[in-house]
Tab-separated table of C-alpha atoms in Angstrom:
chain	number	residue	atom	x	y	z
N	1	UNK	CA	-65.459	48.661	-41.921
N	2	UNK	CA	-65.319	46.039	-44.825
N	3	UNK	CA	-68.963	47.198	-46.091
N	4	UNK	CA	-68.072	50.875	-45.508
N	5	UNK	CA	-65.240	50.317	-47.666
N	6	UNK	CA	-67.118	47.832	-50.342
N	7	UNK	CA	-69.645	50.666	-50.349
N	8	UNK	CA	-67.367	53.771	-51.098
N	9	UNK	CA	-65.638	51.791	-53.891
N	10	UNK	CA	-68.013	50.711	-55.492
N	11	UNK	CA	-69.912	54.360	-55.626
N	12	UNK	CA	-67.142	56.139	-56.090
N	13	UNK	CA	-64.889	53.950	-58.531
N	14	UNK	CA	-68.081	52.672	-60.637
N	15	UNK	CA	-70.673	54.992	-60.164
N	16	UNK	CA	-69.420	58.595	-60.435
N	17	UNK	CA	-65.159	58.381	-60.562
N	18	UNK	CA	-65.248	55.219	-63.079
N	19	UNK	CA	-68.129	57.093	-65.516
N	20	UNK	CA	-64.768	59.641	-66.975
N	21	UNK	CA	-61.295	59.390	-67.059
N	22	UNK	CA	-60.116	60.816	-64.106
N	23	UNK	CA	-56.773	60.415	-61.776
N	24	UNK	CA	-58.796	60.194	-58.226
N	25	UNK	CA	-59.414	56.624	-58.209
N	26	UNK	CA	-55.477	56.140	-57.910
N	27	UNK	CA	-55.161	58.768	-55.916
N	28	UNK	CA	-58.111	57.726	-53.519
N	29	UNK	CA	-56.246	54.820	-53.203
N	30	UNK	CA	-53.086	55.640	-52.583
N	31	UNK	CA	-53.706	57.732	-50.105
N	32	UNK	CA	-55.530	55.671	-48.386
N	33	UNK	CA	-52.654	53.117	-48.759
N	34	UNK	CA	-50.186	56.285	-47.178
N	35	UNK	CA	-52.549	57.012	-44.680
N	36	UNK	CA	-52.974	53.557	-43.422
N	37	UNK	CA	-49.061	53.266	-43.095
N	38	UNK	CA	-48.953	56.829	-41.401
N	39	UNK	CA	-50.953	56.312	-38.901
N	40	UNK	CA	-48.654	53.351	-38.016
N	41	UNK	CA	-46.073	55.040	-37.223
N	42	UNK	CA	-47.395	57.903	-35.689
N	43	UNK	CA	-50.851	57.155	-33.737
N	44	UNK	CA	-48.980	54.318	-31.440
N	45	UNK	CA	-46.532	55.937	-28.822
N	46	UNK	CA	-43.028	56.552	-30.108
N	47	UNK	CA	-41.732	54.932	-27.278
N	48	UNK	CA	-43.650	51.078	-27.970
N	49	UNK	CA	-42.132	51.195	-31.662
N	50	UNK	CA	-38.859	49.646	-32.303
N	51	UNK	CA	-36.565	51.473	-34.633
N	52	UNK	CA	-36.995	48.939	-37.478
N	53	UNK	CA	-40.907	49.357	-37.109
N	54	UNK	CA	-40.343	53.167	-37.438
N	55	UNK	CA	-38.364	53.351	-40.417
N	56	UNK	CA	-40.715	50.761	-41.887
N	57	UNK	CA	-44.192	52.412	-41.921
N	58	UNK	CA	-42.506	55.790	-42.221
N	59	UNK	CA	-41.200	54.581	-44.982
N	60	UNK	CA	-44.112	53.245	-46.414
N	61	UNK	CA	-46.227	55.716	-46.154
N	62	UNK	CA	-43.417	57.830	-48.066
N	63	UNK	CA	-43.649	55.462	-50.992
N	64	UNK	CA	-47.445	55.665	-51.111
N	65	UNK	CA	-47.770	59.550	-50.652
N	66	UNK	CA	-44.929	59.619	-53.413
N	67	UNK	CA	-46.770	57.676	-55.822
N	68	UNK	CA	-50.065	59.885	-54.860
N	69	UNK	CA	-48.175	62.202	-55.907
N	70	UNK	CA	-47.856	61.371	-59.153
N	71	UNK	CA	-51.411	60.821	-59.418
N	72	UNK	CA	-52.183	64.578	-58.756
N	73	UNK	CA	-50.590	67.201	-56.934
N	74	UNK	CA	-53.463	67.563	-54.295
N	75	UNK	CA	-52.001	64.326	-52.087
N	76	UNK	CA	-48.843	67.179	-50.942
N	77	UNK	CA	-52.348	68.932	-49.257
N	78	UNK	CA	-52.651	65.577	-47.131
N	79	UNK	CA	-48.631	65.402	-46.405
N	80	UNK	CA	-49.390	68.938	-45.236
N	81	UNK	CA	-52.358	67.606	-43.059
N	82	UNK	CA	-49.978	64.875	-41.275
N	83	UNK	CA	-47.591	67.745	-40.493
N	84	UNK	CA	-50.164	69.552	-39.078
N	85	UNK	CA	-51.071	66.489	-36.719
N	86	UNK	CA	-47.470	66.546	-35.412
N	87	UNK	CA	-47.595	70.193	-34.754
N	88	UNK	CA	-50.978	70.078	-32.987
N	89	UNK	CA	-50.316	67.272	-30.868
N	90	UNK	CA	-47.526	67.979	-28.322
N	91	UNK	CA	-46.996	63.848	-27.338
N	92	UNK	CA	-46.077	63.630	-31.486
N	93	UNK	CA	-44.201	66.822	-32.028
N	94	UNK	CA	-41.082	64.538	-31.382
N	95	UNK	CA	-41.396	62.532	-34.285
N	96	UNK	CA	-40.479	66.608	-36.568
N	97	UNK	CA	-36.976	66.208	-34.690
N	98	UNK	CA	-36.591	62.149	-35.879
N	99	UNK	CA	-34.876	61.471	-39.343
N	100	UNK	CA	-37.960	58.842	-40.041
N	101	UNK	CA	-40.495	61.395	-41.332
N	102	UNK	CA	-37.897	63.245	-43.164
N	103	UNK	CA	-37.238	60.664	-44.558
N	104	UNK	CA	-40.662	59.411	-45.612
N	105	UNK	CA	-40.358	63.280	-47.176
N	106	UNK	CA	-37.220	62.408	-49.196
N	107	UNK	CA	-38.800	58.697	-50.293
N	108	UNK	CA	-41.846	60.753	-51.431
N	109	UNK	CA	-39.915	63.546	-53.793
N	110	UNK	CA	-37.628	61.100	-54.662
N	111	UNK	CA	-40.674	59.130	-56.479
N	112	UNK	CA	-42.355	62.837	-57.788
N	113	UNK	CA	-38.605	63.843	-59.312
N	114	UNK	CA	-39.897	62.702	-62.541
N	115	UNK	CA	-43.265	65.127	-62.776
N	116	UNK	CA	-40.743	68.206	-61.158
N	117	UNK	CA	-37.583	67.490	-63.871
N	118	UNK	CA	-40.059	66.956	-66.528
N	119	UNK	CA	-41.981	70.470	-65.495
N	120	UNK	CA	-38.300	72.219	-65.242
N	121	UNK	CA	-37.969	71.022	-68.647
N	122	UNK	CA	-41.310	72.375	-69.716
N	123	UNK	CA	-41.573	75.595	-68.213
N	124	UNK	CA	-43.653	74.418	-64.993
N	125	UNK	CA	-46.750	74.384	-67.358
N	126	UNK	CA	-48.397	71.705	-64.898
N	127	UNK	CA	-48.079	73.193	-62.145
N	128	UNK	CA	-48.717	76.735	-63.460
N	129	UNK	CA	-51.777	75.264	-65.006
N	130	UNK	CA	-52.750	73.120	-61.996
N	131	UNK	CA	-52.251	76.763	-59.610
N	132	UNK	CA	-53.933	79.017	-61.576
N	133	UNK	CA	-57.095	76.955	-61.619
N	134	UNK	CA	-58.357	77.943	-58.523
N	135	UNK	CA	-56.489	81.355	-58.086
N	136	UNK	CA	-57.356	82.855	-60.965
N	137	UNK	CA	-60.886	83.492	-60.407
N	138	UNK	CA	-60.593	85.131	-56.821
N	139	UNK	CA	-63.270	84.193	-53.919
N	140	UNK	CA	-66.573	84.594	-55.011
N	141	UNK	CA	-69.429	82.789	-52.166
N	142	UNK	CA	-71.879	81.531	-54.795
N	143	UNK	CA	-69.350	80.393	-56.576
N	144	UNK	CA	-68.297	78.583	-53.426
N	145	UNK	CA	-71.263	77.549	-52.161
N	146	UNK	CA	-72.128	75.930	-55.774
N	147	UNK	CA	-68.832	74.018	-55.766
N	148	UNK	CA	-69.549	72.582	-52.572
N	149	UNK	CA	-72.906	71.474	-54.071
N	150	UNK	CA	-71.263	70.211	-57.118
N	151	UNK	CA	-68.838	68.255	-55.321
N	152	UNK	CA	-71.314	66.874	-52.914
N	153	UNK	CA	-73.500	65.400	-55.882
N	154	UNK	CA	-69.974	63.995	-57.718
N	155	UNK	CA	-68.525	62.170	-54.703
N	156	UNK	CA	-72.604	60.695	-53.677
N	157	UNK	CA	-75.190	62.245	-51.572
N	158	UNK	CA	-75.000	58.761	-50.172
N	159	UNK	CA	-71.105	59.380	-49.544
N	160	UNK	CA	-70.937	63.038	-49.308
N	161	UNK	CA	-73.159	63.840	-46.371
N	162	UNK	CA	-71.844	60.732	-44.178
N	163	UNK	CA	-68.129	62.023	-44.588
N	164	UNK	CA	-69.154	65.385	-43.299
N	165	UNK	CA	-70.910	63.658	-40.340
N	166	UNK	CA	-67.915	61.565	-39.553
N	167	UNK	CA	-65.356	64.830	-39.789
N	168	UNK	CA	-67.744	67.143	-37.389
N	169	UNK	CA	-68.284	63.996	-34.928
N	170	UNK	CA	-64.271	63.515	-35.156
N	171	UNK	CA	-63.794	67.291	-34.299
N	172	UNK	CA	-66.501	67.027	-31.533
N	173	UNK	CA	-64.149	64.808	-30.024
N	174	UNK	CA	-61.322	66.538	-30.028
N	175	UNK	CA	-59.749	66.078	-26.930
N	176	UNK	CA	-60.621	62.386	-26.677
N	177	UNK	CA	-60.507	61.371	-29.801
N	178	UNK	CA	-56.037	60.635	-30.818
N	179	UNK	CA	-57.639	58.393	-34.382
N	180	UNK	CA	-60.481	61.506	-34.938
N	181	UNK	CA	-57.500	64.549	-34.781
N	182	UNK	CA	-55.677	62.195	-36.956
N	183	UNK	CA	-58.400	61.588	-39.888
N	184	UNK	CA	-59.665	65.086	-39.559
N	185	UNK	CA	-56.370	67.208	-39.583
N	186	UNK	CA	-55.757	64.784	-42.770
N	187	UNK	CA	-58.515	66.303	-44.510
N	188	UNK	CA	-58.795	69.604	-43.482
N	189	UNK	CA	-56.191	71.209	-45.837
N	190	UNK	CA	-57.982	69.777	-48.796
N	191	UNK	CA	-61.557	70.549	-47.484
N	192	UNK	CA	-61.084	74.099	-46.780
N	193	UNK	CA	-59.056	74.780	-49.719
């Protein structure tokens, strides 16, 4: 794990992320940081947590989504993807009727009020601009397909096709797999959006 991890940041931070000026190191990090602390609280049985352990990591991983965040906008894609998890699996759903995620929620917008006041103030232009990136140009395949290309040659070959490996192993084990329906309903939003 350590040299998977030396490997990624030092390709991604130094190699192709560090070359510009660019918010995705934080955020890479940060979400990491939120989904480390997420899957605390919700890949152990709700039942073998205490209630301070709960309301720890939930809020934890609140803090660090919150702070993603304010990195860029795409992290609420990954909040989405951990509400999908508790949908999908039926031995988590119970954690949607607990005040601890909610409140992970609340710690999160709490930390983003500043980029959603100061967009209120300034006619949403962020977030218009942010929206209409993607949106504006309708769905065109090539267009797609070069994307994907493009994306795959600015994350790393060397990083780009293992990742894909690792997410179509995870959903191979589906049923099996409580860590693998974890990490890949985490990054599904994002990857098919």
């Amino acid at each position: 794990f350590l040299i998977c991890a030396l490997v990624v940041g030092i390709s991604l931070f130094f190699v192709s992320i560090g070359m510009w000026i660019q918010p995705d190191g934080p955020l890479f990090l940060l979400l990491l940081a939120a989904g480390i602390w997420t899957a605390k609280a919700v890949l152990p049985d709700p039942a073998t947590l205490s209630r301070a352990q709960s309301w720890r990591r939930w809020l934890m991983a609140g803090l660090f989504f919150g702070l993603a965040l304010l990195s860029k906008y795409p992290a609420a894609l990954t909040m989405l993807g951990v509400l999908l998890f508790l949908l999908v699996r039926a031995d988590r759903r119970r954690w949607l009727l607990r005040p601890q995620p909610w409140a992970a929620v609340a710690l999160a917008l709490a930390i983003f009020l500043p980029a959603i006041v100061w967009n209120a103030e300034h006619g949403w232009v962020s977030f218009a601009f942010q929206g209409g990136r993607g949106a504006s140009f309708g769905l065109h395949p090539l267009w797609l397909g070069r994307n994907i290309a493009g994306q795959g040659l600015y994350i790393a070959p060397w990083i780009w096709i293992p990742l894909l490996w690792v997410l179509v192993a995870k959903l191979r084990r589906w049923n099996r797999d409580i860590v693998g329906q974890f990490l890949a309903l985490l990054a599904v939003i994002p990857i098919v959006l």
